[in-house]
Amino acid sequence: QQQVKQSPQSLIVQKGGIPIINCAYENTAFDYFPWYQQFPGKGPALLIAIRPDVSEKKEGRFTISFNKSAKQFSLHIMDSQPGDSATYFCAARGGRGSYIPTFGRGTSLIVHP
Amino acid sequence: DAGITQSPRHKVTETGTPVTLRCHQTENHRYMYWYRQDPGHGLRLIHYSYGVKDTDKGEVSDGYSVSRSKTEDFLLTLESATSSQTSVYFCASTSGDSNQPQHFGDGTRLSIL
């Protein structure tokens, strides 16, 4: 059972475009939602994270939008650059004492110059 | 950033041989994890540890065992490697504090012929 569904699986945009990656979850006990960025040959690294008590969080060109009632959250990349080409994973973790995050299956993003 | 190193970074071996992958972290993190990453499947949890000598199974634990004799080291063993275990393996760790993400190593690419 996949508890975090991520879409799309792949995404191609032109430089300056705004790619959007969506994730939906089922477990209402989740209370921490990180996004990870992974470059080829490297491990995933934290990009930005949000808690359900806020609806939006921005860090530079990266924004998370969170809809608690719909149990959905999304990553927006403003003014995308070729250097943003990577695989992006959403994740969810939560419930008291739970330290086992559930990951989406990833989105491969290509930003053309 | 958390210091996590994995060794070896690459390994080619034959079916039926035992294989041990090592993960070493320098952050004194309580929790450590082993994942495998395969196309279309994202990150799948193999085993995790919540303290020295305290480990538990993840979603794809069959054919794998782990050991944690020190806080900083988490070993993954394939007792008798099979071709289906060809994958990229990632180790991660976290303190377990709220708002603290996992920190990943750069992976081990394992090929079983």
Short mmCIF file of C-alpha atoms in Angstrom, two decimals:
data_model
loop_
_atom_site.label_atom_id
_atom_site.label_comp_id
_atom_site.label_asym_id
_atom_site.label_seq_id
_atom_site.Cartn_x
_atom_site.Cartn_y
_atom_site.Cartn_z
CA GLN A 1 0.00 0.00 0.00
CA GLN A 2 1.50 3.27 -1.13
CA GLN A 3 0.77 5.86 1.53
CA VAL A 4 2.29 8.80 -0.34
CA LYS A 5 1.43 9.12 -4.01
CA GLN A 6 3.67 11.41 -6.06
CA SER A 7 3.05 12.73 -9.54
CA PRO A 8 4.15 13.15 -12.22
CA GLN A 9 6.82 10.50 -12.58
CA SER A 10 8.77 12.73 -14.95
CA LEU A 11 8.62 16.36 -15.97
CA ILE A 12 10.34 18.41 -18.66
CA VAL A 13 10.24 22.21 -18.68
CA GLN A 14 12.07 25.05 -20.31
CA LYS A 15 14.35 27.34 -18.36
CA GLY A 16 12.27 29.88 -16.48
CA GLY A 17 9.22 27.62 -16.30
CA ILE A 18 7.49 26.64 -13.05
CA PRO A 19 7.46 22.88 -12.59
CA ILE A 20 4.94 21.61 -10.05
CA ILE A 21 5.20 18.24 -8.32
CA ASN A 22 2.26 16.93 -6.36
CA CYS A 23 1.96 14.49 -3.48
CA ALA A 24 -1.07 13.06 -1.73
CA TYR A 25 -1.11 11.17 1.53
CA GLU A 26 -3.57 9.05 3.45
CA ASN A 27 -2.35 8.89 7.02
CA THR A 28 -3.71 11.83 9.01
CA ALA A 29 -1.09 11.20 11.70
CA PHE A 30 1.64 12.52 9.39
CA ASP A 31 2.96 15.82 10.75
CA TYR A 32 6.22 16.48 8.92
CA PHE A 33 6.52 16.73 5.15
CA PRO A 34 10.02 17.09 3.69
CA TRP A 35 11.07 17.32 0.07
CA TYR A 36 14.38 15.87 -1.01
CA GLN A 37 16.47 16.66 -4.08
CA GLN A 38 18.75 14.04 -5.57
CA PHE A 39 21.41 14.55 -8.22
CA PRO A 40 22.88 11.60 -10.17
CA GLY A 41 25.43 9.67 -8.16
CA LYS A 42 24.44 11.39 -4.93
CA GLY A 43 22.13 10.67 -2.05
CA PRO A 44 18.90 12.60 -1.51
CA ALA A 45 19.35 15.87 0.35
CA LEU A 46 16.73 17.90 2.19
CA LEU A 47 15.41 20.74 0.05
CA ILE A 48 12.55 22.16 2.11
CA ALA A 49 10.08 20.86 4.67
CA ILE A 50 6.70 21.90 6.07
CA ARG A 51 4.40 21.09 8.96
CA PRO A 52 0.61 21.00 8.55
CA ASP A 53 0.03 24.11 10.66
CA VAL A 54 1.08 26.32 7.74
CA SER A 55 -0.29 26.39 4.20
CA GLU A 56 2.82 27.61 2.41
CA LYS A 57 6.55 27.82 2.93
CA LYS A 58 9.11 29.47 0.68
CA GLU A 59 12.86 29.06 0.56
CA GLY A 60 14.43 30.91 -2.32
CA ARG A 61 12.87 29.70 -5.56
CA PHE A 62 11.28 26.66 -3.90
CA THR A 63 7.78 26.76 -2.42
CA ILE A 64 5.73 24.09 -0.68
CA SER A 65 1.96 24.47 -0.76
CA PHE A 66 0.04 22.40 1.78
CA ASN A 67 -3.67 21.56 1.79
CA LYS A 68 -4.47 19.73 5.02
CA SER A 69 -8.14 19.10 4.25
CA ALA A 70 -7.31 17.55 0.89
CA LYS A 71 -4.29 15.75 2.30
CA GLN A 72 -2.13 17.08 -0.51
CA PHE A 73 1.09 19.04 -0.77
CA SER A 74 3.08 20.25 -3.72
CA LEU A 75 6.47 21.65 -4.65
CA HIS A 76 6.76 24.62 -6.98
CA ILE A 77 10.09 25.70 -8.46
CA MET A 78 10.02 29.31 -9.59
CA ASP A 79 12.22 30.48 -12.48
CA SER A 80 13.58 26.96 -12.95
CA GLN A 81 17.19 26.55 -14.06
CA PRO A 82 19.06 23.70 -15.80
CA GLY A 83 20.87 23.16 -12.49
CA ASP A 84 17.52 22.20 -10.93
CA SER A 85 17.47 19.07 -13.10
CA ALA A 86 17.31 16.27 -10.55
CA THR A 87 15.00 13.72 -8.99
CA TYR A 88 12.66 15.06 -6.34
CA PHE A 89 11.08 13.00 -3.57
CA CYS A 90 8.30 14.00 -1.27
CA ALA A 91 8.02 12.27 2.08
CA ALA A 92 5.77 12.19 5.10
CA ARG A 93 6.45 11.25 8.69
CA GLY A 94 4.41 11.38 11.81
CA GLY A 95 2.57 9.96 14.64
CA ARG A 96 4.10 10.19 18.04
CA GLY A 97 7.35 8.27 18.15
CA SER A 98 7.26 7.43 14.48
CA TYR A 99 10.59 7.98 12.73
CA ILE A 100 9.95 5.94 9.65
CA PRO A 101 9.18 8.32 6.81
CA THR A 102 7.12 7.24 3.84
CA PHE A 103 8.50 8.36 0.50
CA GLY A 104 6.82 9.10 -2.78
CA ARG A 105 8.29 7.30 -5.77
CA GLY A 106 10.08 10.36 -7.09
CA THR A 107 9.84 12.78 -9.99
CA SER A 108 12.60 13.14 -12.54
CA LEU A 109 12.80 16.80 -13.55
CA ILE A 110 14.66 18.02 -16.62
CA VAL A 111 15.01 21.75 -17.20
CA HIS A 112 16.11 22.58 -20.74
CA PRO A 113 18.29 25.65 -21.31
CA ASP B 1 25.64 18.83 7.30
CA ALA B 2 25.58 15.32 8.74
CA GLY B 3 28.63 13.27 7.88
CA ILE B 4 27.56 9.91 6.52
CA THR B 5 29.92 7.77 4.55
CA GLN B 6 29.14 4.52 2.83
CA SER B 7 31.61 1.89 1.77
CA PRO B 8 32.27 0.56 -0.69
CA ARG B 9 30.83 3.00 -3.23
CA HIS B 10 30.78 0.38 -5.95
CA LYS B 11 30.86 -3.39 -5.84
CA VAL B 12 30.44 -6.18 -8.35
CA THR B 13 30.03 -9.70 -7.05
CA GLU B 14 28.62 -13.06 -8.01
CA THR B 15 25.35 -14.72 -7.10
CA GLY B 16 25.58 -16.69 -3.89
CA THR B 17 28.39 -14.72 -2.30
CA PRO B 18 27.96 -12.82 0.97
CA VAL B 19 28.17 -9.05 0.80
CA THR B 20 28.44 -6.47 3.59
CA LEU B 21 27.87 -2.78 3.12
CA ARG B 22 28.98 -0.31 5.76
CA CYS B 23 27.50 2.97 6.86
CA HIS B 24 29.34 5.32 9.20
CA GLN B 25 27.93 8.53 10.68
CA THR B 26 29.70 11.13 12.77
CA GLU B 27 26.64 13.00 14.10
CA ASN B 28 25.77 10.74 17.01
CA HIS B 29 22.34 10.19 15.44
CA ARG B 30 20.15 7.66 17.19
CA TYR B 31 18.27 6.42 14.15
CA MET B 32 19.82 4.82 11.08
CA TYR B 33 18.25 3.33 7.99
CA TRP B 34 19.08 1.26 4.93
CA TYR B 35 17.19 1.82 1.68
CA ARG B 36 17.43 0.45 -1.80
CA GLN B 37 16.62 2.58 -4.82
CA ASP B 38 15.37 1.05 -8.03
CA PRO B 39 13.81 2.72 -11.11
CA GLY B 40 10.09 3.13 -10.67
CA HIS B 41 10.16 2.17 -7.01
CA GLY B 42 11.77 5.15 -5.37
CA LEU B 43 13.35 4.52 -1.97
CA ARG B 44 12.31 1.34 -0.21
CA LEU B 45 13.20 0.71 3.41
CA ILE B 46 15.13 -2.48 4.08
CA HIS B 47 15.92 -2.26 7.81
CA TYR B 48 16.29 0.46 10.37
CA SER B 49 17.84 0.91 13.79
CA TYR B 50 16.57 2.91 16.74
CA GLY B 51 19.64 2.41 18.90
CA VAL B 52 22.67 0.23 19.46
CA LYS B 53 21.66 -3.39 18.95
CA ASP B 54 18.05 -2.31 18.31
CA THR B 55 16.92 -2.98 14.78
CA ASP B 56 13.71 -3.74 12.94
CA LYS B 57 12.54 -4.79 9.50
CA GLY B 58 11.37 -2.51 6.73
CA GLU B 59 9.16 -3.29 3.77
CA VAL B 60 11.77 -5.22 1.73
CA SER B 61 13.83 -7.01 4.38
CA ASP B 62 13.85 -10.54 2.94
CA GLY B 63 17.40 -11.64 2.12
CA TYR B 64 19.00 -8.88 4.21
CA SER B 65 20.26 -8.63 7.76
CA VAL B 66 21.72 -5.72 9.71
CA SER B 67 23.80 -5.09 12.77
CA ARG B 68 24.55 -2.05 14.87
CA SER B 69 27.20 -2.59 17.51
CA LYS B 70 28.13 1.11 17.82
CA THR B 71 26.10 4.29 17.45
CA GLU B 72 28.11 5.39 14.44
CA ASP B 73 28.09 2.16 12.41
CA PHE B 74 25.25 0.33 10.70
CA LEU B 75 26.05 -2.72 8.58
CA LEU B 76 23.87 -4.29 5.91
CA THR B 77 24.57 -7.90 4.96
CA LEU B 78 23.33 -9.92 2.04
CA GLU B 79 23.95 -13.46 3.25
CA SER B 80 23.74 -14.99 -0.23
CA ALA B 81 23.44 -12.35 -2.92
CA THR B 82 20.92 -12.78 -5.73
CA SER B 83 20.59 -10.87 -9.00
CA SER B 84 17.36 -9.28 -7.73
CA GLN B 85 19.45 -7.49 -5.10
CA THR B 86 21.32 -5.54 -7.76
CA SER B 87 20.49 -1.98 -6.79
CA VAL B 88 21.77 1.26 -5.35
CA TYR B 89 21.79 1.17 -1.56
CA PHE B 90 21.51 4.27 0.59
CA CYS B 91 22.10 4.70 4.26
CA ALA B 92 20.45 7.51 6.21
CA SER B 93 20.45 8.79 9.76
CA THR B 94 18.55 11.24 11.91
CA SER B 95 18.55 12.43 15.48
CA GLY B 96 14.84 11.75 15.74
CA ASP B 97 14.05 15.26 16.94
CA SER B 98 10.96 16.81 15.42
CA ASN B 99 11.72 18.92 12.35
CA GLN B 100 14.93 17.00 11.77
CA PRO B 101 15.12 15.28 8.39
CA GLN B 102 17.06 12.24 7.42
CA HIS B 103 20.59 12.76 6.14
CA PHE B 104 21.70 10.39 3.39
CA GLY B 105 25.00 8.98 2.29
CA ASP B 106 25.96 8.98 -1.37
CA GLY B 107 25.07 5.36 -1.92
CA THR B 108 26.64 2.05 -2.87
CA ARG B 109 26.05 0.74 -6.37
CA LEU B 110 25.91 -3.04 -6.07
CA SER B 111 25.87 -5.32 -9.09
CA ILE B 112 25.31 -9.05 -8.67
CA LEU B 113 26.15 -11.14 -11.69
#
